[in-house]
Amino acid sequence: MAALAVATVLLPLVAGCGGSQDDAGSGTKGAKATAGQQGGRKNTDQGSGIFPDSGVIVTAACSVPASKPAVVTVTGWDPTTWERTVTRTFTVPAEAVVAEADDVASPLVELCADNFPGAGTSEDGPRAVAATRLRQLFDKDFSRMAVVLIDRETEATGVGYVDTSGKLTKLSGERSEDFGDAPREENAVFAQDGNAVWFTEKDSSEHVRIASRSVAGDHAVTEQADGDASYMDGAGLALAGDPVRGLFGKEVRVSPDGRKATAFITWQGYNVADVPQRSALLKAERVKAARTPYDADCQPYGWVDDMTVLCGPRLGEAEDPERKNSFWTLDTSRLDGTADLPRGALGDPIIPATDRKNTVRAISPDGKQLIFASLQGTRLEFFISAIASGATPKKIAAGGADKALSVGDVLEWR
């Protein structure tokens, strides 16, 4: 298949800041005000209630018992009391891919990696807030989870979804009896409206196509984009925009309005891309962009708003001593496509420099606060801070926070 041109614009991503003028105290109060909204809290009985549409932090954890099916548990937590508001459980079908040993790409593999009790107290601390593809394993209200299915005999793969009752719906057709390659459908994610599961197809030459299948039962495949996936080991599929487009790349994080995304691009480092009009493979040779220096000091944790990225040190140790183990923001609207950083794009550190290992676990929906894990030796603690230069973090004392934030992935704060 001929490769499609990708009309993205990639801009250099480097360390930055420029946050709200709220102080840490007002930021914390803002967090409680946001968390206290009751508009979406309808029937939050565990397991079957409507998932709250506001005032909830959503986590997902995976357990893989030796003699039982794997289970994914999605939990909503009230960030003021750190009590559970709703829990959803998905029993993973036996034919679903959950382990790296299958050598098949799926966000579920990433979710289930090291997600066991106690994993959060490793020397690296808990994981950062999840990339977009992990959130998109599920539909909007976390009632269904996308899965990649494998035929253990032929190693053919297809896609489908499972609901909380354990029912598996297969969306891929039966394998053809004709002589040819086994189907290789991977990277299953849900459109947030729940109408389709998106995925990638790969042939024996590592040629990738982005496609989707309706959940309505017509099993129609819509081709979106294709291209060679060489040098894209570790890439995944994320969805952006309206109408939906697929972005196949590494560590993709989509902005709230779906118009921009951060991604790691081989030979360029972390970049900011305008989401194209069509689905795209985010590769250096397929886009026109200024290359980001390898020592660009910004690892994106997510978006504060439609134009602002929350950063941490790119390689773990910031070159600027005042940024050591801190966070800052980058105003992407100021980037002009050159290797030089325009004045005003970077801000000052958000939290004081320390010897602690700090990891962003959640960003509030209004972009004014963050929750981070802080590891000092073997002591793991959690703090909330305003996203503002020079903020003073406040420790989260509630015991439930440790249970909520130390294991698994934080998918969303809404």
Tab-separated table of N, CA, C and O in Angstrom, residues 257-315:
chain	number	residue	atom	x	y	z
A	257	ASP	N	-8.803	19.695	23.942
A	257	ASP	CA	-9.667	19.982	22.804
A	257	ASP	C	-9.405	19.067	21.611
A	257	ASP	O	-10.070	19.183	20.570
A	258	GLY	N	-8.468	18.143	21.745
A	258	GLY	CA	-8.189	17.183	20.680
A	258	GLY	C	-7.456	17.745	19.484
A	258	GLY	O	-7.369	17.087	18.450
A	259	ARG	N	-6.892	18.951	19.599
A	259	ARG	CA	-6.241	19.584	18.448
A	259	ARG	C	-4.726	19.452	18.445
A	259	ARG	O	-4.090	19.670	17.415
A	260	LYS	N	-4.151	19.128	19.590
A	260	LYS	CA	-2.703	18.969	19.675
A	260	LYS	C	-2.382	17.693	20.430
A	260	LYS	O	-3.214	17.157	21.174
A	261	ALA	N	-1.143	17.222	20.259
A	261	ALA	CA	-0.696	16.044	20.981
A	261	ALA	C	0.809	16.119	21.178
A	261	ALA	O	1.536	16.624	20.321
A	262	THR	N	1.259	15.635	22.324
A	262	THR	CA	2.690	15.432	22.513
A	262	THR	C	3.014	13.991	22.156
A	262	THR	O	2.185	13.087	22.335
A	263	ALA	N	4.210	13.758	21.664
A	263	ALA	CA	4.643	12.410	21.304
A	263	ALA	C	6.161	12.368	21.262
A	263	ALA	O	6.818	13.384	20.994
A	264	PHE	N	6.707	11.192	21.521
A	264	PHE	CA	8.143	10.987	21.352
A	264	PHE	C	8.371	10.445	19.951
A	264	PHE	O	7.812	9.423	19.567
A	265	ILE	N	9.176	11.143	19.184
A	265	ILE	CA	9.443	10.736	17.806
A	265	ILE	C	10.921	10.373	17.675
A	265	ILE	O	11.801	11.159	18.036
A	266	THR	N	11.176	9.168	17.189
A	266	THR	CA	12.542	8.699	17.025
A	266	THR	C	13.341	9.679	16.188
A	266	THR	O	12.879	10.144	15.145
A	267	TRP	N	14.546	9.979	16.632
A	267	TRP	CA	15.478	10.928	16.020
A	267	TRP	C	15.118	12.384	16.314
A	267	TRP	O	15.846	13.281	15.931
A	268	GLN	N	13.997	12.634	16.956
A	268	GLN	CA	13.616	14.010	17.262
A	268	GLN	C	13.366	14.262	18.737
A	268	GLN	O	13.429	15.396	19.187
A	269	GLY	N	13.056	13.246	19.509
A	269	GLY	CA	12.720	13.426	20.911
A	269	GLY	C	11.257	13.795	21.078
A	269	GLY	O	10.414	13.535	20.213
A	270	TYR	N	10.928	14.440	22.205
A	270	TYR	CA	9.549	14.841	22.462
A	270	TYR	C	9.185	16.052	21.611
A	270	TYR	O	9.985	16.972	21.439
A	271	ASN	N	7.977	16.023	21.058
A	271	ASN	CA	7.498	17.073	20.182
A	271	ASN	C	6.041	17.380	20.465
A	271	ASN	O	5.337	16.598	21.112
A	272	VAL	N	5.605	18.512	19.945
A	272	VAL	CA	4.191	18.874	19.988
A	272	VAL	C	3.684	18.886	18.547
A	272	VAL	O	4.278	19.535	17.686
A	273	ALA	N	2.602	18.164	18.285
A	273	ALA	CA	2.063	18.055	16.935
A	273	ALA	C	0.661	18.634	16.870
A	273	ALA	O	-0.143	18.429	17.784
A	274	ASP	N	0.369	19.354	15.804
A	274	ASP	CA	-1.020	19.676	15.497
A	274	ASP	C	-1.678	18.400	14.985
A	274	ASP	O	-1.145	17.730	14.097
A	275	VAL	N	-2.811	18.039	15.546
A	275	VAL	CA	-3.496	16.829	15.101
A	275	VAL	C	-3.936	17.015	13.654
A	275	VAL	O	-4.611	18.003	13.321
A	276	PRO	N	-3.560	16.111	12.756
A	276	PRO	CA	-3.872	16.270	11.337
A	276	PRO	C	-5.343	16.019	11.031
A	276	PRO	O	-6.109	15.561	11.887
A	277	GLN	N	-5.730	16.330	9.816
A	277	GLN	CA	-7.104	16.126	9.383
A	277	GLN	C	-7.429	14.660	9.164
A	277	GLN	O	-8.595	14.270	9.148
A	278	ARG	N	-6.383	13.848	8.972
A	278	ARG	CA	-6.572	12.412	8.809
A	278	ARG	C	-5.699	11.690	9.817
A	278	ARG	O	-4.770	12.262	10.383
A	279	SER	N	-5.987	10.420	10.032
A	279	SER	CA	-5.163	9.629	10.939
A	279	SER	C	-3.724	9.594	10.438
A	279	SER	O	-3.461	9.757	9.245
A	280	ALA	N	-2.787	9.388	11.370
A	280	ALA	CA	-1.387	9.545	11.003
A	280	ALA	C	-0.477	8.662	11.836
A	280	ALA	O	-0.768	8.340	12.987
A	281	LEU	N	0.651	8.293	11.231
A	281	LEU	CA	1.762	7.693	11.931
A	281	LEU	C	2.735	8.814	12.258
A	281	LEU	O	3.172	9.546	11.364
A	282	LEU	N	3.053	8.975	13.528
A	282	LEU	CA	3.927	10.065	13.949
A	282	LEU	C	5.373	9.618	13.838
A	282	LEU	O	5.963	9.085	14.776
A	283	LYS	N	5.948	9.861	12.668
A	283	LYS	CA	7.332	9.470	12.372
A	283	LYS	C	8.095	10.657	11.821
A	283	LYS	O	7.535	11.533	11.158
A	284	ALA	N	9.399	10.680	12.083
A	284	ALA	CA	10.219	11.827	11.690
A	284	ALA	C	10.188	12.063	10.186
A	284	ALA	O	10.037	13.191	9.723
A	285	GLU	N	10.321	11.004	9.394
A	285	GLU	CA	10.410	11.200	7.952
A	285	GLU	C	9.070	11.472	7.294
A	285	GLU	O	8.991	11.767	6.110
A	286	ARG	N	7.993	11.412	8.072
A	286	ARG	CA	6.663	11.640	7.509
A	286	ARG	C	6.105	13.004	7.871
A	286	ARG	O	4.963	13.307	7.578
A	287	VAL	N	6.895	13.806	8.558
A	287	VAL	CA	6.419	15.120	8.965
A	287	VAL	C	7.493	16.162	8.708
A	287	VAL	O	8.675	15.864	8.620
A	288	LYS	N	7.072	17.410	8.548
A	288	LYS	CA	7.990	18.529	8.435
A	288	LYS	C	8.099	19.172	9.812
A	288	LYS	O	7.139	19.708	10.326
A	289	ALA	N	9.287	19.108	10.394
A	289	ALA	CA	9.440	19.617	11.749
A	289	ALA	C	10.893	19.906	12.060
A	289	ALA	O	11.791	19.312	11.494
A	290	ALA	N	11.095	20.842	12.967
A	290	ALA	CA	12.422	21.063	13.513
A	290	ALA	C	12.702	19.970	14.536
A	290	ALA	O	11.847	19.625	15.338
A	291	ARG	N	13.891	19.420	14.496
A	291	ARG	CA	14.226	18.369	15.434
A	291	ARG	C	14.448	18.929	16.833
A	291	ARG	O	15.049	19.979	17.002
A	292	THR	N	13.963	18.187	17.811
A	292	THR	CA	14.192	18.568	19.197
A	292	THR	C	15.544	18.026	19.640
A	292	THR	O	15.842	16.856	19.416
A	293	PRO	N	16.396	18.841	20.265
A	293	PRO	CA	17.682	18.337	20.753
A	293	PRO	C	17.477	17.153	21.693
A	293	PRO	O	16.505	17.080	22.433
A	294	TYR	N	18.427	16.237	21.679
A	294	TYR	CA	18.294	15.053	22.516
A	294	TYR	C	18.253	15.397	24.000
A	294	TYR	O	17.683	14.660	24.800
A	295	ASP	N	18.869	16.498	24.380
A	295	ASP	CA	18.872	16.877	25.791
A	295	ASP	C	17.747	17.848	26.140
A	295	ASP	O	17.792	18.524	27.161
A	296	ALA	N	16.744	17.950	25.278
A	296	ALA	CA	15.594	18.810	25.598
A	296	ALA	C	15.020	18.376	26.935
A	296	ALA	O	14.643	17.237	27.128
A	297	ASP	N	14.927	19.320	27.844
A	297	ASP	CA	14.654	18.956	29.230
A	297	ASP	C	13.168	19.011	29.567
A	297	ASP	O	12.750	19.751	30.456
A	298	CYS	N	12.363	18.222	28.863
A	298	CYS	CA	10.939	18.177	29.189
A	298	CYS	C	10.358	16.823	28.842
A	298	CYS	O	10.322	16.438	27.681
A	299	GLN	N	9.907	16.136	29.846
A	299	GLN	CA	9.097	14.939	29.647
A	299	GLN	C	7.655	15.310	29.916
A	299	GLN	O	7.309	15.687	31.025
A	300	PRO	N	6.772	15.229	28.921
A	300	PRO	CA	5.385	15.656	29.123
A	300	PRO	C	4.622	14.706	30.045
A	300	PRO	O	4.642	13.495	29.858
A	301	TYR	N	3.951	15.276	31.036
A	301	TYR	CA	3.060	14.504	31.894
A	301	TYR	C	1.612	14.620	31.441
A	301	TYR	O	0.778	13.786	31.808
A	302	GLY	N	1.294	15.645	30.684
A	302	GLY	CA	-0.080	15.862	30.254
A	302	GLY	C	-0.300	17.326	29.952
A	302	GLY	O	0.643	18.116	29.894
A	303	TRP	N	-1.571	17.676	29.754
A	303	TRP	CA	-1.944	19.032	29.355
A	303	TRP	C	-2.662	19.749	30.494
A	303	TRP	O	-3.596	19.215	31.088
A	304	VAL	N	-2.236	20.972	30.761
A	304	VAL	CA	-2.899	21.825	31.734
A	304	VAL	C	-4.133	22.473	31.112
A	304	VAL	O	-5.174	22.624	31.743
A	305	ASP	N	-4.019	22.863	29.847
A	305	ASP	CA	-5.145	23.380	29.073
A	305	ASP	C	-4.862	23.057	27.616
A	305	ASP	O	-3.964	22.256	27.304
A	306	ASP	N	-5.608	23.656	26.692
A	306	ASP	CA	-5.484	23.298	25.285
A	306	ASP	C	-4.129	23.653	24.683
A	306	ASP	O	-3.777	23.141	23.617
A	307	MET	N	-3.367	24.522	25.333
A	307	MET	CA	-2.087	24.968	24.784
A	307	MET	C	-0.894	24.713	25.696
A	307	MET	O	0.234	24.896	25.280
A	308	THR	N	-1.122	24.294	26.929
A	308	THR	CA	-0.055	24.248	27.924
A	308	THR	C	0.220	22.830	28.376
A	308	THR	O	-0.697	22.113	28.801
A	309	VAL	N	1.497	22.453	28.317
A	309	VAL	CA	1.934	21.117	28.702
A	309	VAL	C	2.610	21.171	30.066
A	309	VAL	O	3.372	22.097	30.358
A	310	LEU	N	2.329	20.189	30.901
A	310	LEU	CA	3.009	20.045	32.181
A	310	LEU	C	4.219	19.140	31.993
A	310	LEU	O	4.097	18.027	31.474
A	311	CYS	N	5.394	19.634	32.407
A	311	CYS	CA	6.665	18.951	32.155
A	311	CYS	C	7.346	18.507	33.437
A	311	CYS	O	7.152	19.083	34.508
A	312	GLY	N	8.201	17.504	33.284
A	312	GLY	CA	9.177	17.118	34.288
A	312	GLY	C	10.509	16.939	33.589
A	312	GLY	O	10.589	17.019	32.357
A	313	PRO	N	11.598	16.695	34.330
A	313	PRO	CA	12.911	16.549	33.702
A	313	PRO	C	12.929	15.422	32.673
A	313	PRO	O	12.484	14.312	32.951
A	314	ARG	N	13.449	15.711	31.502
A	314	ARG	CA	13.454	14.758	30.390
A	314	ARG	C	14.225	13.482	30.732
A	314	ARG	O	13.795	12.382	30.431
A	315	LEU	N	15.379	13.605	31.351
A	315	LEU	CA	16.225	12.447	31.627
A	315	LEU	C	16.334	12.156	33.119
A	315	LEU	O	17.282	11.525	33.566
